Coordinates of C-alpha atoms in Angstrom, one line a residue:
X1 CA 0.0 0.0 0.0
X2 CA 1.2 3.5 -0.6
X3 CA 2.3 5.7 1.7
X4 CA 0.2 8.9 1.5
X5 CA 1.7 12.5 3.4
X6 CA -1.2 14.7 4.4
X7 CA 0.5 19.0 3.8
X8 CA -0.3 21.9 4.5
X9 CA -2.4 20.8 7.7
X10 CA -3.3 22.8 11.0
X11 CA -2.4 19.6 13.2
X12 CA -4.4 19.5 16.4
X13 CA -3.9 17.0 18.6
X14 CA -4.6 17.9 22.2
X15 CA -2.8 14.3 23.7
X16 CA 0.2 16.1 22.9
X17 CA -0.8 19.9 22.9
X18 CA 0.4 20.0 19.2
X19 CA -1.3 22.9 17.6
X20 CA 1.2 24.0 14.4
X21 CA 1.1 24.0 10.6
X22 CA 2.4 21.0 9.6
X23 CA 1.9 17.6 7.5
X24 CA 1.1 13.6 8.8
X25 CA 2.8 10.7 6.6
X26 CA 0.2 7.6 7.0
X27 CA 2.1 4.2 6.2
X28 CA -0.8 2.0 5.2
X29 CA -3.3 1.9 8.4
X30 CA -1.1 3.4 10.9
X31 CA 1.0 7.1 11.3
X32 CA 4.3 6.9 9.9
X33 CA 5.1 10.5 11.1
X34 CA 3.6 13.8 12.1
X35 CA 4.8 17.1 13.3
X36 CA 5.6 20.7 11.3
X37 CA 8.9 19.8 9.9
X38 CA 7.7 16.0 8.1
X39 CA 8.9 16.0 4.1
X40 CA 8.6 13.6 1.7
X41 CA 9.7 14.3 -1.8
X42 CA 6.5 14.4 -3.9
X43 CA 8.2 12.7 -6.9
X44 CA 9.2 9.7 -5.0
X45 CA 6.7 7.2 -6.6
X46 CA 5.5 5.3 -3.4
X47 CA 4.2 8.4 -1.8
X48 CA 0.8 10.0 -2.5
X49 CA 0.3 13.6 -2.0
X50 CA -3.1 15.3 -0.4
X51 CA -2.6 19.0 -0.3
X52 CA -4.6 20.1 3.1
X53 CA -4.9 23.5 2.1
X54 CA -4.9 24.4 5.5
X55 CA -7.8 22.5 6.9
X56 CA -7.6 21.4 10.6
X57 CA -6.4 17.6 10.7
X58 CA -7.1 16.1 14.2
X59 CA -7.6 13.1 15.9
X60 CA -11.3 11.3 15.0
X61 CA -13.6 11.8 17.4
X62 CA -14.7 9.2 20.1
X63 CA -18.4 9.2 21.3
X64 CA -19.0 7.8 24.6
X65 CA -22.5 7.4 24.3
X66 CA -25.1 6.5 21.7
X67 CA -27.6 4.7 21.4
X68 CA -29.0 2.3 18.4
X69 CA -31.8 0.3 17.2
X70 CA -30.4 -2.2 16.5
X71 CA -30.6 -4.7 17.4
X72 CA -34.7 -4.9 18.2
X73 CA -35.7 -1.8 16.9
X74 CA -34.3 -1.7 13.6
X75 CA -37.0 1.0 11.8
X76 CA -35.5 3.6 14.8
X77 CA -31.6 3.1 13.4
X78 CA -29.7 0.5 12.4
X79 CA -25.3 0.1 13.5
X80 CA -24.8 1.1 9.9
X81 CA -27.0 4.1 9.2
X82 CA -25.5 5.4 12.7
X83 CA -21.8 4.6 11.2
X84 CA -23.1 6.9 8.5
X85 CA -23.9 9.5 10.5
X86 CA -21.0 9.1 12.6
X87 CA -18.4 9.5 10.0
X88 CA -19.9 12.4 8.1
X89 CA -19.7 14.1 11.9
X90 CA -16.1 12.8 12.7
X91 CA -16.9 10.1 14.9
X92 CA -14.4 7.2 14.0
X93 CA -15.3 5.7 17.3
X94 CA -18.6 4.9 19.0
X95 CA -19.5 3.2 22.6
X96 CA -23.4 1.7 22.1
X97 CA -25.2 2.2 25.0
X98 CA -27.0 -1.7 26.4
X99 CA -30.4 -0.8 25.8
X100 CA -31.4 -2.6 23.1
X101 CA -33.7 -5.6 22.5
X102 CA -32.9 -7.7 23.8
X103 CA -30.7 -6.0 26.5
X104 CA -26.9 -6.1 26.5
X105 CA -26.8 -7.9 29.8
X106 CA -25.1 -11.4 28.8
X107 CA -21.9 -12.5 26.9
X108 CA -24.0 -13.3 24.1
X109 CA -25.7 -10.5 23.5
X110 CA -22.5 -8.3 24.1
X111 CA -20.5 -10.8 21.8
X112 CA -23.5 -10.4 18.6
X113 CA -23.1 -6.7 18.6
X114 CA -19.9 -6.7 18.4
X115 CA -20.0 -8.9 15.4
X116 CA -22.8 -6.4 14.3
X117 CA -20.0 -3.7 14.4
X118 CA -17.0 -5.2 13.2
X119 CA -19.2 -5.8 9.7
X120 CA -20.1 -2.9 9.5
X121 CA -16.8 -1.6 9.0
X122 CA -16.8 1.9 8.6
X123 CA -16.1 2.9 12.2
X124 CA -14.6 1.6 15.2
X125 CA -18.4 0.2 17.2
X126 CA -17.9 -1.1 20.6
X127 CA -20.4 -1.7 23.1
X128 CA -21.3 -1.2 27.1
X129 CA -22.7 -4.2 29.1
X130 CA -25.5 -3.2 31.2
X131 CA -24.9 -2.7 34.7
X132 CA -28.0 -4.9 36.2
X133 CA -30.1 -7.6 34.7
X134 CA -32.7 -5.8 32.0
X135 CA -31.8 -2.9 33.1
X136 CA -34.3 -3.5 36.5
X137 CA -32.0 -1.9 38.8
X138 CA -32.2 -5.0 41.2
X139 CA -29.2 -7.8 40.6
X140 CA -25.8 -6.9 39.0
X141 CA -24.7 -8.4 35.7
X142 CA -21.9 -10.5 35.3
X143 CA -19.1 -8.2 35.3
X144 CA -16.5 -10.3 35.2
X145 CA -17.6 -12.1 31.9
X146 CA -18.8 -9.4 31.2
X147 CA -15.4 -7.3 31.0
X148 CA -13.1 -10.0 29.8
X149 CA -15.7 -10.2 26.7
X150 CA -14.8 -6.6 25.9
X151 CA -17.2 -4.7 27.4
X152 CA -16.7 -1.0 27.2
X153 CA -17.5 -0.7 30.6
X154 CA -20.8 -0.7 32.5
X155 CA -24.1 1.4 32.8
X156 CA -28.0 1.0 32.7
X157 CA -28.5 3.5 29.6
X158 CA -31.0 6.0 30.2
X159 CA -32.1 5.0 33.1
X160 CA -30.5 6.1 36.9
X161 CA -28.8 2.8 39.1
X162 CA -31.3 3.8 41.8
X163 CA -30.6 1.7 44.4
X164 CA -27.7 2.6 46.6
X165 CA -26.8 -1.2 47.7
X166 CA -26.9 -2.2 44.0
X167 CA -24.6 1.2 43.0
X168 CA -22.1 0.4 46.2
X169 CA -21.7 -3.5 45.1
X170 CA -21.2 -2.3 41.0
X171 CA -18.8 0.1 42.5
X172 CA -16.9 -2.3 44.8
X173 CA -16.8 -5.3 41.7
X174 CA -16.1 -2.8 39.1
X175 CA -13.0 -2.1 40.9
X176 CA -11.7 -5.6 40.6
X177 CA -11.4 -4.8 36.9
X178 CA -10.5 -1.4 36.5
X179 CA -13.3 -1.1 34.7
X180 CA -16.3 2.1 34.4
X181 CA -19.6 2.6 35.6
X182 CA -21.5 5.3 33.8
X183 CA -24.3 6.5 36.0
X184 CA -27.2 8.5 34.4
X185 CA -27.6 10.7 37.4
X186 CA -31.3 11.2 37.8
X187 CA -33.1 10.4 41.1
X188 CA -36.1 8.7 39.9
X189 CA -38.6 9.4 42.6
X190 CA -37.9 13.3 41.9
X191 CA -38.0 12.8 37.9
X192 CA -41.8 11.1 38.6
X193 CA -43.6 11.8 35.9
X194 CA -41.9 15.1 34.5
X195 CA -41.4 15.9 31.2
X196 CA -38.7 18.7 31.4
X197 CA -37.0 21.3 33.5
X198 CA -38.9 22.5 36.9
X199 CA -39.6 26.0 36.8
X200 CA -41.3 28.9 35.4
X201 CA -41.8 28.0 31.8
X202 CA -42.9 24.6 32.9
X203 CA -45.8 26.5 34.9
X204 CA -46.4 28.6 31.9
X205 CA -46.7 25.6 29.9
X206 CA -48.7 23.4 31.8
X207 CA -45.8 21.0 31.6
X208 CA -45.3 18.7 34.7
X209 CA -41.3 19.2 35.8
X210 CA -38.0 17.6 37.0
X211 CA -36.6 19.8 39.0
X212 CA -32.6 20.2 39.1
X213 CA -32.1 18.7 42.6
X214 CA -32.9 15.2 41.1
X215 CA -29.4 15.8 39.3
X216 CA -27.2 16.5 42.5
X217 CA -29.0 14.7 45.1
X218 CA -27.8 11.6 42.8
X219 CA -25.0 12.9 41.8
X220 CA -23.5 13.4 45.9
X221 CA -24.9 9.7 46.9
X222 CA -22.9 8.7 44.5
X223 CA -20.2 10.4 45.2
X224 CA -20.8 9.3 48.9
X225 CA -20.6 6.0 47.6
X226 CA -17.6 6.1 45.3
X227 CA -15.5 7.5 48.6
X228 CA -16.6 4.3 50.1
X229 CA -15.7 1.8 47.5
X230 CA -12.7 3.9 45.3
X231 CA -14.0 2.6 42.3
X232 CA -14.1 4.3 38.7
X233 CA -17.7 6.2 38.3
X234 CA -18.8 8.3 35.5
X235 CA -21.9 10.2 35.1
X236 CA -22.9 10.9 31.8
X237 CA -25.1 14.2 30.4
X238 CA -24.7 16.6 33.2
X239 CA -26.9 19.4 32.7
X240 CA -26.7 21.5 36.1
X241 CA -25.0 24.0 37.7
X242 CA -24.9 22.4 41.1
X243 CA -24.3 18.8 40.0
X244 CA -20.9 20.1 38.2
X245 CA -20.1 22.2 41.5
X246 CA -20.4 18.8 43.4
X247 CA -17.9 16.9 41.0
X248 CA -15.7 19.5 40.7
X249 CA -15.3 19.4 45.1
X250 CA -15.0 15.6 44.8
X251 CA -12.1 15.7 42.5
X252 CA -10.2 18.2 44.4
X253 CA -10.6 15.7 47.4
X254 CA -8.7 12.9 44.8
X255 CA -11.7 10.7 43.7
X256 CA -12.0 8.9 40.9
X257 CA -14.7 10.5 39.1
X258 CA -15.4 11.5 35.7
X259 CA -17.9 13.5 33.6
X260 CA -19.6 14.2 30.0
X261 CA -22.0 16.6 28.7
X262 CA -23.7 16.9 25.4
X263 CA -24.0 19.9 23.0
X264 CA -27.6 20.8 23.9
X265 CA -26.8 21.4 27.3
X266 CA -24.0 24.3 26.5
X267 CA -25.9 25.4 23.4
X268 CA -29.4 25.1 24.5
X269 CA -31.6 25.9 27.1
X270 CA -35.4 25.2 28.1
X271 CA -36.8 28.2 26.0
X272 CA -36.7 25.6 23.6
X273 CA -39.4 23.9 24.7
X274 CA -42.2 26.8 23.9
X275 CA -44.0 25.6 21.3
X276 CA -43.9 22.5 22.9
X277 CA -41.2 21.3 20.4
X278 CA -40.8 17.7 21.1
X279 CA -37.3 17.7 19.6
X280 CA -36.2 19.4 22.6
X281 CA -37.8 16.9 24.7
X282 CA -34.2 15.2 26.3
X283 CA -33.6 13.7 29.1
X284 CA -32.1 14.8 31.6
X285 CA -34.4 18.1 30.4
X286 CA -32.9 21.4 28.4
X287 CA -32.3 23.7 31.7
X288 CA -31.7 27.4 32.8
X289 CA -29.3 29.8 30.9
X290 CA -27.3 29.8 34.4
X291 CA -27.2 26.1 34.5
X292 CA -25.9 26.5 30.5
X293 CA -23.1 28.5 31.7
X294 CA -22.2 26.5 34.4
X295 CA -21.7 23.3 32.2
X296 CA -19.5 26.0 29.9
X297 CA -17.4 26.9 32.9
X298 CA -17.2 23.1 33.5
X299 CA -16.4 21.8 30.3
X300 CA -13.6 25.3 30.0
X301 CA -12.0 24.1 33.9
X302 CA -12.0 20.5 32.7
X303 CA -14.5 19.4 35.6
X304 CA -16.3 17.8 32.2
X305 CA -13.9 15.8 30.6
X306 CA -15.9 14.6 28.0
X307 CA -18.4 16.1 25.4
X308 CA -21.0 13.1 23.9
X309 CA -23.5 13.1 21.0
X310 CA -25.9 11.0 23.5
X311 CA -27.5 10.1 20.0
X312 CA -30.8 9.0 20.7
X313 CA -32.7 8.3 17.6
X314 CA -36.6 8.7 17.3
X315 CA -39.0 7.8 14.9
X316 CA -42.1 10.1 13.8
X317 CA -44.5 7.9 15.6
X318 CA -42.7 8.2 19.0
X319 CA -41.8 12.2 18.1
X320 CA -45.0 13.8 16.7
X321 CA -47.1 13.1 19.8
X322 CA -48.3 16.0 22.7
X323 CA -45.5 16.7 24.2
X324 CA -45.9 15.2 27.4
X325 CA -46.3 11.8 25.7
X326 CA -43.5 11.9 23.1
X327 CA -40.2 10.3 23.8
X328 CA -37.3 11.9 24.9
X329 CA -34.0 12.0 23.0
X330 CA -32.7 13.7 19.7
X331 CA -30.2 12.5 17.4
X332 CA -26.4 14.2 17.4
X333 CA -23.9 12.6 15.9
X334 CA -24.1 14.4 12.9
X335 CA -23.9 18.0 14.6
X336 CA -21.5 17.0 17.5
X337 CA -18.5 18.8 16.5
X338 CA -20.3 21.5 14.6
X339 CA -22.4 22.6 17.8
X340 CA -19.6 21.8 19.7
X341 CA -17.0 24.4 17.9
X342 CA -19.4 27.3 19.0
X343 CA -17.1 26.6 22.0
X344 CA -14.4 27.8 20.6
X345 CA -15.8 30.3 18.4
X346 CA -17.4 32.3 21.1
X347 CA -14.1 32.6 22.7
X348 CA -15.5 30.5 25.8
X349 CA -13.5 26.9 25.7
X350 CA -9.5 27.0 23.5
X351 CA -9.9 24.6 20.8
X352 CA -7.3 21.9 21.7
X353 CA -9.3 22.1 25.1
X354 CA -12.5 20.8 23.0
X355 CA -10.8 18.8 20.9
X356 CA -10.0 16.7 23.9
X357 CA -13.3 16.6 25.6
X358 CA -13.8 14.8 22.1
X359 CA -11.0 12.6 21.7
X360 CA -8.1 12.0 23.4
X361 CA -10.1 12.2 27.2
X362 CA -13.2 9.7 26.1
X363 CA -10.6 7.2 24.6
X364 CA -8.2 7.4 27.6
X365 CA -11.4 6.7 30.3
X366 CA -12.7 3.7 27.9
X367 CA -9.3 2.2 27.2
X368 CA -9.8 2.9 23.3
X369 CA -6.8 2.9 21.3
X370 CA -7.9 5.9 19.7
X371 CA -8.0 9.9 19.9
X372 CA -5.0 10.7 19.3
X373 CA -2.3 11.4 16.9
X374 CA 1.1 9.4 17.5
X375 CA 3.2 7.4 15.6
X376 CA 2.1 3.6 15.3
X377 CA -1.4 4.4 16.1
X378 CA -4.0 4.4 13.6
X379 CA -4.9 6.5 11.1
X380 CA -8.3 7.7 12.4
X381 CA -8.7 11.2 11.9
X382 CA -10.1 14.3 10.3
X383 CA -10.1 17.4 8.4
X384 CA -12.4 19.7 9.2
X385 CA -12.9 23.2 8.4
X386 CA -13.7 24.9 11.7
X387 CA -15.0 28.7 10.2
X388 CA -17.0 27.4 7.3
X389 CA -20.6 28.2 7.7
X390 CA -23.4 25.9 7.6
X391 CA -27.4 25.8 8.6
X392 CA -28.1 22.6 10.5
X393 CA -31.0 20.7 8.4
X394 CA -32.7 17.7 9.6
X395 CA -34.1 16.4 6.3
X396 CA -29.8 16.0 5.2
X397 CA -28.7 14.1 7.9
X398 CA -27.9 11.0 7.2
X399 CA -29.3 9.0 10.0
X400 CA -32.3 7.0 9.8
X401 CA -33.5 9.0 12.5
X402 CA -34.0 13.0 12.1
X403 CA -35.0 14.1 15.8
X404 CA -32.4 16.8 15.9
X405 CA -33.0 19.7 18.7
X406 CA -30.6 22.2 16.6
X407 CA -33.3 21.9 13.2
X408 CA -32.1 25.4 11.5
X409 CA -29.4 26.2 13.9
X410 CA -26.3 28.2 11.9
X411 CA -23.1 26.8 13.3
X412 CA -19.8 27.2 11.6
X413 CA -17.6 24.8 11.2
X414 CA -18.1 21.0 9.1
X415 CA -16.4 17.9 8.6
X416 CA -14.7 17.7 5.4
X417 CA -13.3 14.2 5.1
X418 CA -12.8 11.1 7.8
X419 CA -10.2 8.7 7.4
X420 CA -10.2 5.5 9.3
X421 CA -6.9 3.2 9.5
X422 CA -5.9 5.4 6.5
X423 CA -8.6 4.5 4.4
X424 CA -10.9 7.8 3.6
X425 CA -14.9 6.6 4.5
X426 CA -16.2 10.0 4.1
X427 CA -15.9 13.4 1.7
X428 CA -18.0 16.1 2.2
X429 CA -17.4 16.2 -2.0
X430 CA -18.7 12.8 -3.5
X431 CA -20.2 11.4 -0.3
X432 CA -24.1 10.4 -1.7
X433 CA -26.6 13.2 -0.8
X434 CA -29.0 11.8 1.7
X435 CA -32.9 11.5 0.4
X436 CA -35.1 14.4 1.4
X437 CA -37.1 13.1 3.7
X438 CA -39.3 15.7 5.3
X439 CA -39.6 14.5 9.4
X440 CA -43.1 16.2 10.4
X441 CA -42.5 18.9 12.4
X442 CA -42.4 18.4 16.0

């Protein structure tokens, strides 16, 4: 195979703080070399030349959490139309969440979606194991198994570990492993039957609530907890002020505890909701503008370490409902880095600091051999431009799934091509243009 040098680059990898013009020599699947002062005579007749023309090339991005269809629900999205979507957003690695029919909970299961996502190819698909039997909340999974079959790591999806001898006894076995658990940090006797965030517009709306203190009354048990055991814990999707407070106290006493977010949480807030837009209906719910900046200042302080697509795909049947019927979730791994370079653009986060929330952090906490840019590893990465300007439009994305909360948002900044192990699997230039399929409004 020819050996192919990448010029004329802004390289950004933020493993290594390398932030420079430069080029990247890929030797079949893998970096051969990388840095500002790499040359390779063009003539020499082994070595193929792509001119960057000063496009960012960093590392692909790793997404710590999405959810499929597949397999069980199939029509929602399938491990390949979500490896479509993932490479025309960057993602060259994605961790599936267990919540699938039937539920990630044994070694077989685990072991058939892996399969699933080794043919499909285009991406690097791995998979979490679910942290108790269907999900109930009630007896621990196998972990053991569990982990030496390659699980990701451990979590119940979407739904909160509620029980605090259950979260204490994942916590203590986990730890035998070195292995995660991802807590969605909700406490599900506040949550009841709300349908987004507590306050005002929910009394303006007529909309039942879930107020923030189900996020950090879970979030400190937890954290109670974690001191107890010194396991590994995660939460995943914070979305308040005081829960990110709370973390940020716990790692300045030395815990071991991690955290993601998701674009609409910085970008978004619970105005989005009037109309009662179903789109917006996530979970946890879109919050205040002062929780908003708080998960800025997070992400900025590295409290968050990681930023996630927490791709949730809906169909129209589930979406175009009242509001207080329709499912929660929207689809983002599409708009990940697009929404997520507003960041940078509004001067709030440095770039190499986002670029790490994306890729090198969420690889280093799952043990992936991926996010960054070294020689020897592989050649997943991207070129992006991060000032061209696009309007976000469900009916292109290339999902099966169109559920998007940021319908007809301007960002600026898109994914020109994705390599993965050297091998380009998607250009903004010839990649097929996706059928115009109008979602109903919702």
């Amino acid at each position: 195979m020819k050996r192919t040098i990448f010029k004329n680059a802004r390289l950004l990898d933020p493993a290594s703080g390398l932030d420079s013009q430069g080029a990247m020599l890929v030797d079949g699947a893998r970096i051969a070399d990388i840095g500002p002062n790499i040359f390779v005579d063009a003539v020499q007749d082994d070595v193929h030349v792509v001119d960057c023309k000063g496009l960012c090339l960093a590392p692909g991005i790793v997404d710590m959490r999405v959810s499929t269809g597949e397999p069980g629900n199939e029509h929602m999205e399938t491990l390949a139309t979500a490896a479509h979507a993932a490479v025309a957003g960057g993602v060259t690695t994605f961790a599936c969440l267990p919540n699938t029919n039937p539920i990630v909970d044994d070694v077989a299961v685990l072991e058939f979606v892996e399969r699933l996502g080794r043919d499909v190819g285009l991406v690097n698909i791995h998979s979490y194991a679910a942290a108790t039997k269907g999900l109930q909340g009630k007896i621990m999974t196998e972990l053991g198994l569990l982990h030496e079959a390659g699980a990701a790591g451990f979590t119940d999806g979407g739904k909160a570990i509620a029980h605090a001898g259950v979260m204490r006894r994942l916590l203590s076995y986990a730890r035998l492993f070195d292995t995660m658990i991802v807590q969605h940090p909700e406490l599900p006797e506040l949550v009841g039957s709300g349908v987004m965030n507590e306050g005002e517009t929910a009394t303006r709306l007529g909309l039942p609530g879930i107020p923030a203190v189900a996020e950090v009354m879970m979030v400190e048990r937890d954290l109670r907890l974690l001191e107890l055991t010194g396991g590994r814990l995660h939460f995943s999707c914070l979305s308040t002020g005081d829960a990110i407070e709370a973390i940020r106290k716990a790692k300045a006493r030395g815990l071991q505890v991690t955290a993601d977010t998701a674009p609409p949480y910085f970008a978004l807030t619970e105005s989005e909701v009037v109309g009662y837009r179903t789109f917006a209906k996530l979970s946890p719910p879109l919050r205040t503008e002062d929780d908003r900046r708080a998960v800025i200042a997070g992400i900025a302080d590295g409290t968050i370490d990681a930023i996630v697509s927490a791709h949730t795909p809906g169909d129209r049947d589930q979406k175009r409902l009242p509001f207080g019927q329709a499912d929660f979730g929207g689809v983002g791994l599409e708009t990940l880095l697009s929404v997520s370079l507003e960041l940078v653009h509004n001067g709030d986060v440095p770039m190499l600091t986002v670029l790490k929330a994306l890729t090198d952090t969420p690889a280093e906490l799952l043990k992936f051999p991926a996010g960054r840019l070294r020689k020897g590893h592989l050649a997943d990465f991207i070129l992006f431009d991060p000032d061209r300007a696009v309007r976000i439009d469900r009916d292109e994305l290339r999902g099966k799934s169109r559920n998007t909360p940021f319908d007809e948002r301007p960002v600026q900044g898109r994914v020109e091509k994705t390599y993965r192990a050297g091998n380009l699997v998607f250009d903004i230039e010839t990649a097929p243009v996706p059928e115009r399929r109008r979602f109903p409004d919702a």
